[in-house]
PDB file of C-alpha atoms in Angstrom:
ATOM      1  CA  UNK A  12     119.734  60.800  98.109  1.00 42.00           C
ATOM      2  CA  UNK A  13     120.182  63.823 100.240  1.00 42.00           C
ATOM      3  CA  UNK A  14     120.517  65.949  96.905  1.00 42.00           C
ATOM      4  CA  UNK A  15     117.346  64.011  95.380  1.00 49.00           C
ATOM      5  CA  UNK A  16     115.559  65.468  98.880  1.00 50.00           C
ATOM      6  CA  UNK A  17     116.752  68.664  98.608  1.00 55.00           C
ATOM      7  CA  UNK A  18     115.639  68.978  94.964  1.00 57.00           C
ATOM      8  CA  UNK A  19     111.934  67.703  95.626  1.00 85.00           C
ATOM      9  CA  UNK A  20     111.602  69.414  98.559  1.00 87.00           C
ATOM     10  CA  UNK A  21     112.271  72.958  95.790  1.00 88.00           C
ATOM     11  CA  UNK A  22     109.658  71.428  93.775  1.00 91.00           C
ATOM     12  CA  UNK A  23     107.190  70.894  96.407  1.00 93.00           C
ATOM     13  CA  UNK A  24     107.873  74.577  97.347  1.00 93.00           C
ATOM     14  CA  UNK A  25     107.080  75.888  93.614  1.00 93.00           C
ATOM     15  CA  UNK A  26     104.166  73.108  93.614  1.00 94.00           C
ATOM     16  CA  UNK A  27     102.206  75.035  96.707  1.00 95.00           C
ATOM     17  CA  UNK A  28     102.977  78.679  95.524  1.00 95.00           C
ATOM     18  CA  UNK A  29     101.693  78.287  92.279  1.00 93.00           C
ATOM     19  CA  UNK A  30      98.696  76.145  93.229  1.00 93.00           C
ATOM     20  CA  UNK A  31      99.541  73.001  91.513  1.00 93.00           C
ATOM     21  CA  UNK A  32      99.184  70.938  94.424  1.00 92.00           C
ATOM     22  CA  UNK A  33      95.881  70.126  95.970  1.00 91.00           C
ATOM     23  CA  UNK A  34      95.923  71.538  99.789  1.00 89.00           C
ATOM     24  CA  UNK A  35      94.473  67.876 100.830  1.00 88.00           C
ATOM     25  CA  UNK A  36      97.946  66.601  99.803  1.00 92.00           C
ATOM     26  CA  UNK A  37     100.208  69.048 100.965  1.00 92.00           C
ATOM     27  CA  UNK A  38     100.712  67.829 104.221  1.00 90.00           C
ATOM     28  CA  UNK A  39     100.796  64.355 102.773  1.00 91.00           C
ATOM     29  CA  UNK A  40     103.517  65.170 100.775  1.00 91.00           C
ATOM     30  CA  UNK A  41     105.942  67.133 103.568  1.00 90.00           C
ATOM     31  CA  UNK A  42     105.855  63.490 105.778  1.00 89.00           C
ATOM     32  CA  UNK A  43     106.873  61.839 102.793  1.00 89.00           C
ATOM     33  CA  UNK A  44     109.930  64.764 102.696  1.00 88.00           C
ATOM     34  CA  UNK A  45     110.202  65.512 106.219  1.00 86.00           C
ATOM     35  CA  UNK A  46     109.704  69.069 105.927  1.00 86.00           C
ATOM     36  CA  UNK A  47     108.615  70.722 108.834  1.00 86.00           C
ATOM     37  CA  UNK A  48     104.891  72.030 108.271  1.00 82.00           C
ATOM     38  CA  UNK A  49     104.246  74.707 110.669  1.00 84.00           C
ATOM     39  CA  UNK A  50     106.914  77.253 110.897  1.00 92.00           C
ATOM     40  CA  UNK A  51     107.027  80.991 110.290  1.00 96.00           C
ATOM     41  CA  UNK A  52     107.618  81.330 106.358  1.00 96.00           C
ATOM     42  CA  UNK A  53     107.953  85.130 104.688  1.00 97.00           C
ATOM     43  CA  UNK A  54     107.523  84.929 100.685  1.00 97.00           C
ATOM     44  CA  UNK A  55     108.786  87.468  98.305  1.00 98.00           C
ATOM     45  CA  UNK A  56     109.041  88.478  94.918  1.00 97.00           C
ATOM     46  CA  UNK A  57     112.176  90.183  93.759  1.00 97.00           C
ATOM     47  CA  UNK A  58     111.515  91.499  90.407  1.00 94.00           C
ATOM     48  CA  UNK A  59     114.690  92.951  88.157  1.00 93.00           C
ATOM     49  CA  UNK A  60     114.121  95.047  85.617  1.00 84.00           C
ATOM     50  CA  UNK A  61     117.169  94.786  83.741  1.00 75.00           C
ATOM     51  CA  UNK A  62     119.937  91.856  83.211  1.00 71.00           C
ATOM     52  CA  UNK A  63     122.902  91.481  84.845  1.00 71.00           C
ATOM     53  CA  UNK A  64     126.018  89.825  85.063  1.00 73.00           C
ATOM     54  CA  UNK A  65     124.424  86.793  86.462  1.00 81.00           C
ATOM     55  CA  UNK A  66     120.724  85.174  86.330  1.00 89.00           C
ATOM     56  CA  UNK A  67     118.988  86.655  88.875  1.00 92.00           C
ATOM     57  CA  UNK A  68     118.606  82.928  90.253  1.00 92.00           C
ATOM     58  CA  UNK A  69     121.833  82.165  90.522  1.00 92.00           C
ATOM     59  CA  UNK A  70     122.138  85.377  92.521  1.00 93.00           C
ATOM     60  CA  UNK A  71     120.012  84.743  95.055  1.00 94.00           C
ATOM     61  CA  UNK A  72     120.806  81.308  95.058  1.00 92.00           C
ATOM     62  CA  UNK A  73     123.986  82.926  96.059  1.00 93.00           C
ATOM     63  CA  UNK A  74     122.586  85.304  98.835  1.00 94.00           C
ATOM     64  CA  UNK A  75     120.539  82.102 100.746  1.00 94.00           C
ATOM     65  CA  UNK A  76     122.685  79.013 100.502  1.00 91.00           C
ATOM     66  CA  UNK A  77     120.601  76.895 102.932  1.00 88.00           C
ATOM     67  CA  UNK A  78     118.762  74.827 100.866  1.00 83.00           C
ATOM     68  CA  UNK A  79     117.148  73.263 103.701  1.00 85.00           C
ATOM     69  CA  UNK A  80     115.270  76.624 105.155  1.00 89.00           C
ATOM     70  CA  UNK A  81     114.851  79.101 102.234  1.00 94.00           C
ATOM     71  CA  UNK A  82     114.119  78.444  98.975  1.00 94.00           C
ATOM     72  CA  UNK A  83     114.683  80.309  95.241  1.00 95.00           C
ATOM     73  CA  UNK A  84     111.816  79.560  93.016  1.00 94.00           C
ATOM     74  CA  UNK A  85     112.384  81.329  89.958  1.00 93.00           C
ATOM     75  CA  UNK A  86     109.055  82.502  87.864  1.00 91.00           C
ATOM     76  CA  UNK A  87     110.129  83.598  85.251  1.00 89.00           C
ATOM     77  CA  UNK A  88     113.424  85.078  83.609  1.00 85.00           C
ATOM     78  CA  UNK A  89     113.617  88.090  85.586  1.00 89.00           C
ATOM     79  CA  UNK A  90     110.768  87.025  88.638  1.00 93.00           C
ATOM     80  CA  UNK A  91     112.155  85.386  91.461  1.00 96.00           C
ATOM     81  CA  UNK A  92     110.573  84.110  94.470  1.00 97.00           C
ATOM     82  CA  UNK A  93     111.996  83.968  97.753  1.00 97.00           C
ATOM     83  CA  UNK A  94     110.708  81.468 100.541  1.00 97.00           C
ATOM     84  CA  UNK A  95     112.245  82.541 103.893  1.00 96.00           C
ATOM     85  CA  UNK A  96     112.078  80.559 107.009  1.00 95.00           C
ATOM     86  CA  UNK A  97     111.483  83.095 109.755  1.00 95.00           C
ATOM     87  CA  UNK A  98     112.917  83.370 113.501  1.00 93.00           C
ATOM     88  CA  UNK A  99     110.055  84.065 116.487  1.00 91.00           C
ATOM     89  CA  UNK A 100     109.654  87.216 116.557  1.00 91.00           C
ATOM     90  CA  UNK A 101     107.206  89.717 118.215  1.00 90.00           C
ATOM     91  CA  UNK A 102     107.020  91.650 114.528  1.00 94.00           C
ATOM     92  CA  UNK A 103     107.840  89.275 112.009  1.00 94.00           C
ATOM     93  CA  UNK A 104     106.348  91.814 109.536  1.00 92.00           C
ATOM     94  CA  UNK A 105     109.298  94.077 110.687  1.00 95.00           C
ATOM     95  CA  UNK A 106     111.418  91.979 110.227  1.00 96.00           C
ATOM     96  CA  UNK A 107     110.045  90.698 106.573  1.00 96.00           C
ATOM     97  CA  UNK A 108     111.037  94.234 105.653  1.00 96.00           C
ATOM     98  CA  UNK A 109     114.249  94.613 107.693  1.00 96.00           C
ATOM     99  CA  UNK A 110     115.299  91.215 105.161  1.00 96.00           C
ATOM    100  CA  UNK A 111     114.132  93.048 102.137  1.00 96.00           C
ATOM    101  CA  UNK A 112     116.066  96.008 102.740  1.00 96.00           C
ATOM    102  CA  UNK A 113     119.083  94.068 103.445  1.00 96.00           C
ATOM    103  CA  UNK A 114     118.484  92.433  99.977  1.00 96.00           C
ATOM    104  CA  UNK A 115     117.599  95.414  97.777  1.00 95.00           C
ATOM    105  CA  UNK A 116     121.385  97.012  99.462  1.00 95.00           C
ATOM    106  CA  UNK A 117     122.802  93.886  98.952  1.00 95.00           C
ATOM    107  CA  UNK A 118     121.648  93.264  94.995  1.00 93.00           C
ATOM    108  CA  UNK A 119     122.208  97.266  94.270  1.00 91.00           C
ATOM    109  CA  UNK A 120     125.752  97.391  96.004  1.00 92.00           C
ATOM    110  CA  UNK A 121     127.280  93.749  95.547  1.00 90.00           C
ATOM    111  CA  UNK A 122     125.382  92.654  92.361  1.00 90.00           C
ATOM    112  CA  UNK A 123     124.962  95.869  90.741  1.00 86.00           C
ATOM    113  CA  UNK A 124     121.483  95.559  89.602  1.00 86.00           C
ATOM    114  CA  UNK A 125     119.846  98.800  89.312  1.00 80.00           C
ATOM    115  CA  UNK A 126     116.514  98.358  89.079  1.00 87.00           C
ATOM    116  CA  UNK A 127     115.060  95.840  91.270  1.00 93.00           C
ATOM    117  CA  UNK A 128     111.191  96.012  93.204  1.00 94.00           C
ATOM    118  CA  UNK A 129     110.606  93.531  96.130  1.00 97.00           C
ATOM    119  CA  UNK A 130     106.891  92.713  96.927  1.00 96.00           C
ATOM    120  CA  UNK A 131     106.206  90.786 100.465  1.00 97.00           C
ATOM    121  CA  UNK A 132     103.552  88.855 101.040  1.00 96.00           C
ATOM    122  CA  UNK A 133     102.106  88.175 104.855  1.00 94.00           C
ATOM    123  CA  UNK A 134     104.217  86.030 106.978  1.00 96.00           C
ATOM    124  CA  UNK A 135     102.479  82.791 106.915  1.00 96.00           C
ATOM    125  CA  UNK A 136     102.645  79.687 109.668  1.00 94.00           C
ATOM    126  CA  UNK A 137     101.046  76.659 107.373  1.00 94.00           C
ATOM    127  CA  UNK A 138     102.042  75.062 104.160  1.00 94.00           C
ATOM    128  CA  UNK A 139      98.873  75.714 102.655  1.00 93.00           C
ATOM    129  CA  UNK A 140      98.869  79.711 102.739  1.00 96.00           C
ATOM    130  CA  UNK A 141     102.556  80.124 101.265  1.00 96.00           C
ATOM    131  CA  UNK A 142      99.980  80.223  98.041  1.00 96.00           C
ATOM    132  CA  UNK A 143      98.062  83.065  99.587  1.00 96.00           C
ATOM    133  CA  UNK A 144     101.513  85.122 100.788  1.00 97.00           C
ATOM    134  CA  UNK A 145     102.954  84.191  96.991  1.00 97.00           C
ATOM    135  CA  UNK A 146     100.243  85.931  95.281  1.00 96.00           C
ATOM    136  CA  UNK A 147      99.939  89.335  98.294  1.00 96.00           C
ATOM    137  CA  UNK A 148     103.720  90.037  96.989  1.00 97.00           C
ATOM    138  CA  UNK A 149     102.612  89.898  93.545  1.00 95.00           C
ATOM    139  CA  UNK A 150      99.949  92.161  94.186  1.00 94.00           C
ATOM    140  CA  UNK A 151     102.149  94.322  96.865  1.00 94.00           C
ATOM    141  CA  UNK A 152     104.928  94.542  93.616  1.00 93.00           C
ATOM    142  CA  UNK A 153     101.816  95.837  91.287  1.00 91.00           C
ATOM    143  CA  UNK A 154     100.126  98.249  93.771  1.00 91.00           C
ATOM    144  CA  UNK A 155     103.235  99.862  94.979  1.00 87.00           C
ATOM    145  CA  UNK A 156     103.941 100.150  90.920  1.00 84.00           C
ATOM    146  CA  UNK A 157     101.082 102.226  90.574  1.00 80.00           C
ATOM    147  CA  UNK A 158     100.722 104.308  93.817  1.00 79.00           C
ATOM    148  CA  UNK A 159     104.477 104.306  95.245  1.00 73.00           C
ATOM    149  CA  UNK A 160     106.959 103.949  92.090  1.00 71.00           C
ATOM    150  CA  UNK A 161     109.839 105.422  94.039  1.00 75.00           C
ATOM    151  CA  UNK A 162     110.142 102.326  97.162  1.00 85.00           C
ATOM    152  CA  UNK A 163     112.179  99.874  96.618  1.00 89.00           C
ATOM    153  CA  UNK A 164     110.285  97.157  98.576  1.00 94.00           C
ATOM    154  CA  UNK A 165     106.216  97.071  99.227  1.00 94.00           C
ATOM    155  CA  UNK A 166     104.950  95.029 101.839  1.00 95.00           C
ATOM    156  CA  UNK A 167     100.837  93.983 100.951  1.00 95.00           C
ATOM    157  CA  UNK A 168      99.911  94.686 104.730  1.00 92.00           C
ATOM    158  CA  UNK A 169     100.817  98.293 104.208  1.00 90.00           C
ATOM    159  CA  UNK A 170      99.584  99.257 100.961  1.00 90.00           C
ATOM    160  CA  UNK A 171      96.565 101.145 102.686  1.00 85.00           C
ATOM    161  CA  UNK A 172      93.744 101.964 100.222  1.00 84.00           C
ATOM    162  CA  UNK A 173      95.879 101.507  97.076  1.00 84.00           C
ATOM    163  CA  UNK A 174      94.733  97.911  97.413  1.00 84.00           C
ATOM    164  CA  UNK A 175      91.341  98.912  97.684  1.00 86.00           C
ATOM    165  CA  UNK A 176      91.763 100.726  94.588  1.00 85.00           C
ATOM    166  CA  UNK A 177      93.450  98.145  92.578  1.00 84.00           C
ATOM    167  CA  UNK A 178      90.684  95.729  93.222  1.00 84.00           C
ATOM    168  CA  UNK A 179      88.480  98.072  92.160  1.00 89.00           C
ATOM    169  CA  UNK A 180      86.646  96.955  88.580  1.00 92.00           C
ATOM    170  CA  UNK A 181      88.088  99.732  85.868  1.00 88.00           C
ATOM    171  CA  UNK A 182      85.109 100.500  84.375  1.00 93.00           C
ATOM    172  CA  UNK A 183      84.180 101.636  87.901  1.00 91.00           C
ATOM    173  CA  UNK A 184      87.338 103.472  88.495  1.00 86.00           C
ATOM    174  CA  UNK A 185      86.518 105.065  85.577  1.00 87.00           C
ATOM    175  CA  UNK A 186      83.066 106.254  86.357  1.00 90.00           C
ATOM    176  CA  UNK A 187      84.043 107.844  89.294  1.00 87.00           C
ATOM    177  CA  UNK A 188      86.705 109.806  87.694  1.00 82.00           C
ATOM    178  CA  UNK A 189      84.439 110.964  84.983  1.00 84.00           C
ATOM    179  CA  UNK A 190      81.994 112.035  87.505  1.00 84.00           C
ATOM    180  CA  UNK A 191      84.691 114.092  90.071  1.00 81.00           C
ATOM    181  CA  UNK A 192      86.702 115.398  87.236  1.00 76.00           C
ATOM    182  CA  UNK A 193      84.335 116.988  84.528  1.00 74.00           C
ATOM    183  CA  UNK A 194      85.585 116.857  81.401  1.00 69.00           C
ATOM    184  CA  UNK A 195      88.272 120.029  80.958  1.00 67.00           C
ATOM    185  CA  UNK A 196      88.635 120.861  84.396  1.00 68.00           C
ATOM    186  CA  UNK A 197      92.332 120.033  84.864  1.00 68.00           C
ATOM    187  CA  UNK A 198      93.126 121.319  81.775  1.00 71.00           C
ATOM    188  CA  UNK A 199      91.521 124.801  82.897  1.00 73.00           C
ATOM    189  CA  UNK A 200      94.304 124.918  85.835  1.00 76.00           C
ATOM    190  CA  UNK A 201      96.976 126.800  84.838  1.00 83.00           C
ATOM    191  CA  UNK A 202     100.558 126.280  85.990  1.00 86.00           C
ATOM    192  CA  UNK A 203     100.636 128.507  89.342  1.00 87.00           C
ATOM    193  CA  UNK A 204      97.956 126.358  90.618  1.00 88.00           C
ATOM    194  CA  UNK A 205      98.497 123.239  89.712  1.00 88.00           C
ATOM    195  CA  UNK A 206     102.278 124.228  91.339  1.00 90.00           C
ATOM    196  CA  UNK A 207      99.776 125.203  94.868  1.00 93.00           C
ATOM    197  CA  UNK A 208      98.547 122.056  94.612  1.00 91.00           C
ATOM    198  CA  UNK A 209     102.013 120.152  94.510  1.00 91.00           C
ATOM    199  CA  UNK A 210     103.639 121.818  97.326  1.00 93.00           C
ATOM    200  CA  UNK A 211     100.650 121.760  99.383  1.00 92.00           C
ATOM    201  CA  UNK A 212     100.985 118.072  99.514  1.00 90.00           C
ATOM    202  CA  UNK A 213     104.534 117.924  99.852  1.00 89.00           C
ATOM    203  CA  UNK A 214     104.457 119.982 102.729  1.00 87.00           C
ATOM    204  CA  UNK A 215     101.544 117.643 104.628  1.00 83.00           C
ATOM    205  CA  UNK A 216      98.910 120.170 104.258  1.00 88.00           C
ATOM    206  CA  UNK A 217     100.220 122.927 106.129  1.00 90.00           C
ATOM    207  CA  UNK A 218      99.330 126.136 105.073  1.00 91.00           C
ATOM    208  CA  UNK A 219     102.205 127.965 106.436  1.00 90.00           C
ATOM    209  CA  UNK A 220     105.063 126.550 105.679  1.00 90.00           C
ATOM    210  CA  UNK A 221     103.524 126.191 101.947  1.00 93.00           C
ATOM    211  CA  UNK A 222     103.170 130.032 101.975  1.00 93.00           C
ATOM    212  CA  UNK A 223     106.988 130.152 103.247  1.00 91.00           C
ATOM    213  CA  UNK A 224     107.812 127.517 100.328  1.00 91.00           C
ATOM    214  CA  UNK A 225     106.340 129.173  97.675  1.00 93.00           C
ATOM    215  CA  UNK A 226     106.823 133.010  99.044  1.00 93.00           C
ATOM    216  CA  UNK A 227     103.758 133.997  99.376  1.00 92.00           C
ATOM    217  CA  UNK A 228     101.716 135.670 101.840  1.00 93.00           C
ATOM    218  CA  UNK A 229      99.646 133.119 104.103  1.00 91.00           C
ATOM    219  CA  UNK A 230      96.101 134.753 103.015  1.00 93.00           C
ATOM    220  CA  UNK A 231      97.249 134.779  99.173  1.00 92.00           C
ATOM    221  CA  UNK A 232      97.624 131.129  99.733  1.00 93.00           C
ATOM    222  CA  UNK A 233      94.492 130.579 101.599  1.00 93.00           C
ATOM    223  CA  UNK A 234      92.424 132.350  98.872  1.00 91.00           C
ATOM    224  CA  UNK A 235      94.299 129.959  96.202  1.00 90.00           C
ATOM    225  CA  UNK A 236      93.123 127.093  98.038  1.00 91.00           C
ATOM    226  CA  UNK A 237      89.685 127.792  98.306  1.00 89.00           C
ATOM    227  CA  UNK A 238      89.731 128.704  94.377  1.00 84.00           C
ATOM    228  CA  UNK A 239      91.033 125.311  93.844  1.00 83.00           C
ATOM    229  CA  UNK A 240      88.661 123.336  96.282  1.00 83.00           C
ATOM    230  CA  UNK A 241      85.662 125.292  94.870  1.00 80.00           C
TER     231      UNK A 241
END
């Protein structure tokens, strides 16, 4: 019986996440399971990009054994979705990404799995937004594909403006790039400027210590600059 509870109680997680339960019988359903309603739940998506040794389930069915608190919904093959109870906590954000870092060293060290993304999703008190956090990691796991490829874990409340952008229509996207960029004008920057540009931003828009970077005198710089903003 306890084993039959523990199973539905997986299923009734994977139900809410991926909307196939109405919200009027969510709490409904956790009486019938005794599953505590209100407490702090993080949700993320752990994404692998290549196979392993083992199913990516059965590895983090490995990493969170307590059945009872967390919870391994898997998505798809390689898609796996982590329900996390959460202790009190003054920054439970914090620590949503201290647990994701732990993971990502844990899969990359222990498991050997090289390329793995983690999207998190808002820590969430209620049943009924585990839904809302499920799909913020998705869209945390796209954004941060797009605008910051090289992190290993994205967390939606800190994507900034790239989620602005992504929810942008593409057609519009589109038409604004169209109308900043006119047609040939990066193509008519050759390859000292476009280098300017590049170490400009690597070096947080300081002018001097891009001059020191790229040896050149501060004014020489300064004039390049203005060339490229004109």
């Amino acid at each position: 019986k306890l084993y039959d509870e523990k199973y539905d109680r997986a299923s009734f997680i994977k139900n809410i996440i991926l909307d196939n339960i109405l919200p009027s019988d969510i709490y409904i359903k956790s009486k019938e399971l005794r599953f505590p309603a209100d407490v702090n739940r993080a949700v993320l998506v752990i994404k692998f990009g290549d196979r392993t040794d083992l199913l990516p389930y059965e590895i983090l069915s490995t990493m969170f054994p307590d059945k009872t608190r967390d919870f391994i919904v898997s998505v798809s093959e390689q898609d796996i979705v982590l329900v996390k109870e959460m202790a009190p906590s003054a920054d439970l954000l914090r620590d949503a990404e201290g647990l994701a870092a732990s993971m990502y060293e844990t899969l990359t060290t222990e498991f050997y799995a090289r390329h793995v993304a983690i999207g998190i999703g808002s820590v969430v008190s209620t049943l009924k937004d585990l839904s809302r956090a499920y799909k913020e990691a998705r869209i945390a796991l796209e954004v941060g594909k797009v605008f910051d490829n090289e992190k290993a874990y994205v967390s939606y409340e800190n994507l900034g403006i790239g989620r602005l952008v992504y929810q942008l229509p593409t057609t519009l996207c589109e038409i604004f790039l169209a109308e900043v960029f006119k047609k040939g004008s990066l193509d008519s920057l050759d390859h000292e400027t476009l280098a300017t540009v590049q170490s400009f931003f690597e070096n947080n828009l300081n002018v001097s210590e891009t001059s020191r970077k790229l040896f050149v005198h501060r004014n020489t710089l300064v004039y390049r600059l203005e060339k490229i903003r004109k």
